[in-house]
Tab-separated table of C-alpha atoms in Angstrom:
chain	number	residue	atom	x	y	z
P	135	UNK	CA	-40.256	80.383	-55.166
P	136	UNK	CA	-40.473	83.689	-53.062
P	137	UNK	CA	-44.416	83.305	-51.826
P	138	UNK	CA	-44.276	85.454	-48.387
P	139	UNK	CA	-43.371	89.295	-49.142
P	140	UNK	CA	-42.110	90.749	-45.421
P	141	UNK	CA	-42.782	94.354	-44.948
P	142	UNK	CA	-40.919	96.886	-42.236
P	143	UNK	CA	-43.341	98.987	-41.079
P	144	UNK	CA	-42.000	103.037	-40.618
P	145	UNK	CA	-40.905	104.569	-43.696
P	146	UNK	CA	-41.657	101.707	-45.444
P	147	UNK	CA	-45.110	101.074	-45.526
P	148	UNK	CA	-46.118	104.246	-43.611
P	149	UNK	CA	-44.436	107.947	-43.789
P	150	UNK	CA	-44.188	108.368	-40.389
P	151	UNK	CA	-40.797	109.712	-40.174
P	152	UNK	CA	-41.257	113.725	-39.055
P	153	UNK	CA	-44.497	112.948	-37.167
P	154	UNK	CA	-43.335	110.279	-35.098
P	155	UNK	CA	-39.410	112.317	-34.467
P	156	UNK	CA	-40.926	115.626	-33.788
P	157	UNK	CA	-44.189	114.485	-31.894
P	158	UNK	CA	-41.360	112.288	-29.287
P	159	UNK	CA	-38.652	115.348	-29.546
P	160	UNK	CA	-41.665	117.752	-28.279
P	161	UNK	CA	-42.481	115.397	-25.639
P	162	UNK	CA	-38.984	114.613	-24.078
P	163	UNK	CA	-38.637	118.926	-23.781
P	164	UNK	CA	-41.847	119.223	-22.431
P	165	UNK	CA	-41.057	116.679	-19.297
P	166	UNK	CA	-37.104	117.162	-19.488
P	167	UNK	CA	-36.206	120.706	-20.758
P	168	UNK	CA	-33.941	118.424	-22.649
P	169	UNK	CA	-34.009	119.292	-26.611
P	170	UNK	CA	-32.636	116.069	-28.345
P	171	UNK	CA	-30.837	116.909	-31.534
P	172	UNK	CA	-32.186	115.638	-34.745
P	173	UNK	CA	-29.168	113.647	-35.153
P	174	UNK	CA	-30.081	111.858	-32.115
P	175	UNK	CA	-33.420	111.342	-32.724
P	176	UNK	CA	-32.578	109.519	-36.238
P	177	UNK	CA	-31.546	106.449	-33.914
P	178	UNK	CA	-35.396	106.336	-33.136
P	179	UNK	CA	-36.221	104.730	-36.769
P	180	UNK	CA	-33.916	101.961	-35.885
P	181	UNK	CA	-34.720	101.296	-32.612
P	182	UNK	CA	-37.476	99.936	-30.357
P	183	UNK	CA	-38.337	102.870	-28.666
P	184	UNK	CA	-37.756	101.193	-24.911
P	185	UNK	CA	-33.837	101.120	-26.386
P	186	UNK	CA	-34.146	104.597	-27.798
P	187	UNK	CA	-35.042	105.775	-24.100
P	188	UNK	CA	-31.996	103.891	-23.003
P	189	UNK	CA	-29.609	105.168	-25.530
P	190	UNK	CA	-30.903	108.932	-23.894
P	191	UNK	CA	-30.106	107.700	-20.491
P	192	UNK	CA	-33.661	108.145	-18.913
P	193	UNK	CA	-34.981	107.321	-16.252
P	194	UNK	CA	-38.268	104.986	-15.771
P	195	UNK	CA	-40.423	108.004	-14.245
P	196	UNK	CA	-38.886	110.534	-17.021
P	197	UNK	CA	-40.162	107.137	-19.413
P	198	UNK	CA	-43.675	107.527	-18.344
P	199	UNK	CA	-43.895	111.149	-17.771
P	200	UNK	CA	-42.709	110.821	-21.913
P	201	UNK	CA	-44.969	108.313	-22.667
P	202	UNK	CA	-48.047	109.867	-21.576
P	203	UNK	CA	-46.842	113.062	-23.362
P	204	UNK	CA	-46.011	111.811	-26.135
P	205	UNK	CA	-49.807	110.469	-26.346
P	206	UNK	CA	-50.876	114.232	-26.578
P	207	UNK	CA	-47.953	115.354	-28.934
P	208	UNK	CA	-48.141	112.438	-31.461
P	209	UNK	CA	-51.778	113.306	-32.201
P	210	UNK	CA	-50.689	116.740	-33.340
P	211	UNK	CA	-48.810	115.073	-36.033
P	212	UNK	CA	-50.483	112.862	-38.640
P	213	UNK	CA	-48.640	109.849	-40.325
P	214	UNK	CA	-49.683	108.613	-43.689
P	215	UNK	CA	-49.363	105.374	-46.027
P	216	UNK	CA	-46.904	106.054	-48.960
P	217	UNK	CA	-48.772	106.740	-52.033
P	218	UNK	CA	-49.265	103.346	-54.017
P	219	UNK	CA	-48.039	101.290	-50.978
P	220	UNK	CA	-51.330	100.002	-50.217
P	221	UNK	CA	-52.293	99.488	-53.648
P	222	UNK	CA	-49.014	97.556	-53.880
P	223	UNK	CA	-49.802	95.397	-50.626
P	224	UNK	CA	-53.539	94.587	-52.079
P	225	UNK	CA	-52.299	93.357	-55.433
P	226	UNK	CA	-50.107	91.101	-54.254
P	227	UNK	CA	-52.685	89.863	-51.453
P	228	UNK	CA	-54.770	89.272	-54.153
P	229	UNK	CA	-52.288	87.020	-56.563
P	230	UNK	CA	-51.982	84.939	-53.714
P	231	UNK	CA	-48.409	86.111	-52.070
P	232	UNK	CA	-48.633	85.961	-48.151
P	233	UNK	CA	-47.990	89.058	-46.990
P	234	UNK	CA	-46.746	90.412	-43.602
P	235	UNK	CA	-44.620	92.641	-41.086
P	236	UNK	CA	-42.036	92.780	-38.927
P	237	UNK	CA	-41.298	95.722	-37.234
P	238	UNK	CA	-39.555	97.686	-34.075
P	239	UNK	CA	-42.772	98.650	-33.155
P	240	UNK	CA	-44.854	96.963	-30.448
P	241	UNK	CA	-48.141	96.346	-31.120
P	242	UNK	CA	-50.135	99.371	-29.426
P	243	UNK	CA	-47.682	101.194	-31.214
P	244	UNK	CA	-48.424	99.999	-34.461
P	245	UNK	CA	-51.969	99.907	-34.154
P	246	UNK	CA	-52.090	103.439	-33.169
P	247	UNK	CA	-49.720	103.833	-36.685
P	248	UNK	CA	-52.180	105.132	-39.299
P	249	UNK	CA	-55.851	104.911	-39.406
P	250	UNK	CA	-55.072	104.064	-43.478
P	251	UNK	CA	-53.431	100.647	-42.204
P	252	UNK	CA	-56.908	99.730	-41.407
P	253	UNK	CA	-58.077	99.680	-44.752
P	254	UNK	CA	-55.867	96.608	-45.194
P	255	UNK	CA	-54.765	95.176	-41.976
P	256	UNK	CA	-56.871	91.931	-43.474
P	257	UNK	CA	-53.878	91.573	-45.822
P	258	UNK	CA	-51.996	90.484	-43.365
P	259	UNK	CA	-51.135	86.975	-42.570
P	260	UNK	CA	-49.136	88.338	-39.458
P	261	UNK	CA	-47.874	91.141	-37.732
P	262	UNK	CA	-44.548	90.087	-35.540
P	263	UNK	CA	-44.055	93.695	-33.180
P	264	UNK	CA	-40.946	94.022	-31.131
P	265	UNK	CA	-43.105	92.984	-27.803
P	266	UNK	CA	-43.952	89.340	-29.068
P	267	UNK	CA	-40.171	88.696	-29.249
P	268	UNK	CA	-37.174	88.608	-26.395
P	269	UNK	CA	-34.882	90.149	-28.978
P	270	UNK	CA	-36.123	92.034	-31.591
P	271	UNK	CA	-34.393	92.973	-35.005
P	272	UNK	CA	-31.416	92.676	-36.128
P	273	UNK	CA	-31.062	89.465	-34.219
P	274	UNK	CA	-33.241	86.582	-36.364
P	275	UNK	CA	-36.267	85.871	-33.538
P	276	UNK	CA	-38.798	87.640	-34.933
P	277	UNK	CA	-38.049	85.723	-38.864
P	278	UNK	CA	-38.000	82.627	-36.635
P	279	UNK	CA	-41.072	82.868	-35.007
P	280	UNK	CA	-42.924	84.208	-37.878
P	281	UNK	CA	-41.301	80.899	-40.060
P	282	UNK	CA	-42.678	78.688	-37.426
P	283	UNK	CA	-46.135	80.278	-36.974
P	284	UNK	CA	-46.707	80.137	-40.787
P	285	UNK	CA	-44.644	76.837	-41.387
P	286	UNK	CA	-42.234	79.177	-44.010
P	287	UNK	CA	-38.485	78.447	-44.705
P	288	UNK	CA	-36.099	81.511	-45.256
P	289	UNK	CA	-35.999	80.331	-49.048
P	290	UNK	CA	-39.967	81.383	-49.166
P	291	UNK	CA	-39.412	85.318	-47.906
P	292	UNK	CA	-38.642	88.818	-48.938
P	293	UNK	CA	-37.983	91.414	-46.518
P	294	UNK	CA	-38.664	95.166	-47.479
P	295	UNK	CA	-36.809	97.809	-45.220
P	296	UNK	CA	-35.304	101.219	-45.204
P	297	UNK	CA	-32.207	100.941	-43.440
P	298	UNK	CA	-28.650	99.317	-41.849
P	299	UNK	CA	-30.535	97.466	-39.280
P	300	UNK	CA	-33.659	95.854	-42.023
P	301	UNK	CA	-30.259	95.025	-43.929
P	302	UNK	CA	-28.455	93.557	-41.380
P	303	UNK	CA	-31.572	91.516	-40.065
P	304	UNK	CA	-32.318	89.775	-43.748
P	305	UNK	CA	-28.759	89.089	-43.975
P	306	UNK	CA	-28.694	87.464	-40.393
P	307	UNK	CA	-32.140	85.442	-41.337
P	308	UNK	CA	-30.306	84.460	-44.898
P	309	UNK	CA	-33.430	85.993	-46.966
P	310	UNK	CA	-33.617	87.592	-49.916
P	311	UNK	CA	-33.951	91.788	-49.035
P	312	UNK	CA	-34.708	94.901	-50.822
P	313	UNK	CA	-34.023	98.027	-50.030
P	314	UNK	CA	-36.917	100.328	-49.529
P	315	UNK	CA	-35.551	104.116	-51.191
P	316	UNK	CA	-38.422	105.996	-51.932
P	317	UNK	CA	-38.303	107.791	-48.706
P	318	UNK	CA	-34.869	107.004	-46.912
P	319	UNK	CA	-31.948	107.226	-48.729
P	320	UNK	CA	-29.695	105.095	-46.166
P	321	UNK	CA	-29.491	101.983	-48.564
P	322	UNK	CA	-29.228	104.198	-51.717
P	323	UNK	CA	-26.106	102.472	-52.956
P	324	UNK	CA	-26.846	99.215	-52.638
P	325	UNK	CA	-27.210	97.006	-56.379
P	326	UNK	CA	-30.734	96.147	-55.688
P	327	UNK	CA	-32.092	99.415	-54.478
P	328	UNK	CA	-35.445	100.294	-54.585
P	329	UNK	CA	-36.154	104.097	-55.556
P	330	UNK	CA	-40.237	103.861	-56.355
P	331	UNK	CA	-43.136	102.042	-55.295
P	332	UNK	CA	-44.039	101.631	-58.581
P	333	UNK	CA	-40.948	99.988	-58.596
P	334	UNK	CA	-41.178	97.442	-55.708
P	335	UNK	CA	-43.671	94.642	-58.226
P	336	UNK	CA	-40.855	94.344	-60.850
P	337	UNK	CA	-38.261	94.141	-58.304
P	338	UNK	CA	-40.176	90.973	-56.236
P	339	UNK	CA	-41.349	89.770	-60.126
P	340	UNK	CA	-37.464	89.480	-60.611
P	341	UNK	CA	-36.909	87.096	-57.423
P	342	UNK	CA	-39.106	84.991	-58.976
P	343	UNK	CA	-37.918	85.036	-62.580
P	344	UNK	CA	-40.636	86.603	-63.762
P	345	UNK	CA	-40.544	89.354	-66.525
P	346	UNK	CA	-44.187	90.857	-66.425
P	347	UNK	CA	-46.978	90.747	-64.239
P	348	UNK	CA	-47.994	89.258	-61.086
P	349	UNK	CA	-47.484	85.702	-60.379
P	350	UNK	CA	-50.723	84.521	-59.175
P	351	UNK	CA	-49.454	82.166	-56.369
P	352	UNK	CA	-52.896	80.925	-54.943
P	353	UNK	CA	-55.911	83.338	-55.214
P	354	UNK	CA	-56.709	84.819	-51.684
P	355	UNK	CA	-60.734	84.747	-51.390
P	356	UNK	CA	-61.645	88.015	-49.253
């Protein structure tokens, strides 16, 4: 029985894909004069952002000049929840599923996500951000430490993701994965794709053998 549902965070629950590239891109030039290619700048959605800086070869004072710009940029630049996605997350709250994230992200980061993510942050059991671990995803700490902390086997969990890396890191934990399409097409071809929200219930229904409906676990009282 698949009773914990495992959410990535960027362009998976949230659409934070432009903002988040072009609010970072505008702060690197403004402190640098360096304009990163959008090609480049991809490898940010995969990344926690401390490797991304690495991968560009900065320095820790270019770091923090970037980091205090990027404060100003990102704000010029809203991110949003995927229509349906939080609907999505409170309906299977509410039929009892345990519900929670793993992401790149550390956890100022993710707080400062989406003012939207507020409206349901109480759906989550627990947030595991890239700071709480040594090594974050694809290697299997963060699925280990959120196991132990909620006393879960692999055999309980679903991870939702967007891309190579969400793959690779459910295959590495041995859980069962889908591919999150509706927004990134990275995982397009794989057999149990994901290409709607809408979508996403009768996909986790099917882990569970279950044809219609919601599988009401163990009621959640809010």
């Amino acid at each position: 029985m698949k009773k914990c549902i495992v959410f990535d965070a960027d362009r998976t629950i949230v659409d934070s894909y432009m903002p988040e590239l072009l609010s970072l891109q505008e702060a690197i030039e403004n402190v640098t004069s360096r304009k990163v290619s959008e090609e480049e700048m991809k490898k940010l959605t995969s990344l926690p952002t401390n490797d991304f800086f690495k991968h560009l070869h900065l320095s820790d004072k270019e770091i923090n000049l970037i980091n205090k710009e990027w404060e100003i940029t990102f704000n010029k630049y809203k991110t949003k929840c995927f229509p349906g996605i939080k609907k999505i997350i409170t309906d299977l709250y509410d039929s009892g599923y345990i519900i929670c994230v793993i992401t790149s992200r550390t956890a100022e980061e993710f707080n400062e996500l989406d003012e939207e993510l507020n409206n349901i942050l109480d759906c989550f059991k627990l947030v595991v951000t890239s700071d709480i671990v040594k090594s974050p995803k694809p290697n299997i700490e963060s699925m280990t430490y959120l196991c132990k902390a909620l006393e879960l086997s692999e055999e309980d969990i679903i991870y939702i993701g967007d891309n190579e890396i969400d793959k690779t890191f459910a295959h590495n934990c041995s859980v069962c994965f889908i591919p999150a399409c509706w927004e990134n097409n990275e995982l397009k071809n794989e057999e149990n794709a994901c290409f709607s929200i809408d979508d996403l219930m009768r996909k986790i229904n099917y882990y569970n053998g279950i044809e219609n409906g919601i599988f009401p676990i163990r009621k959640h009282h809010r």
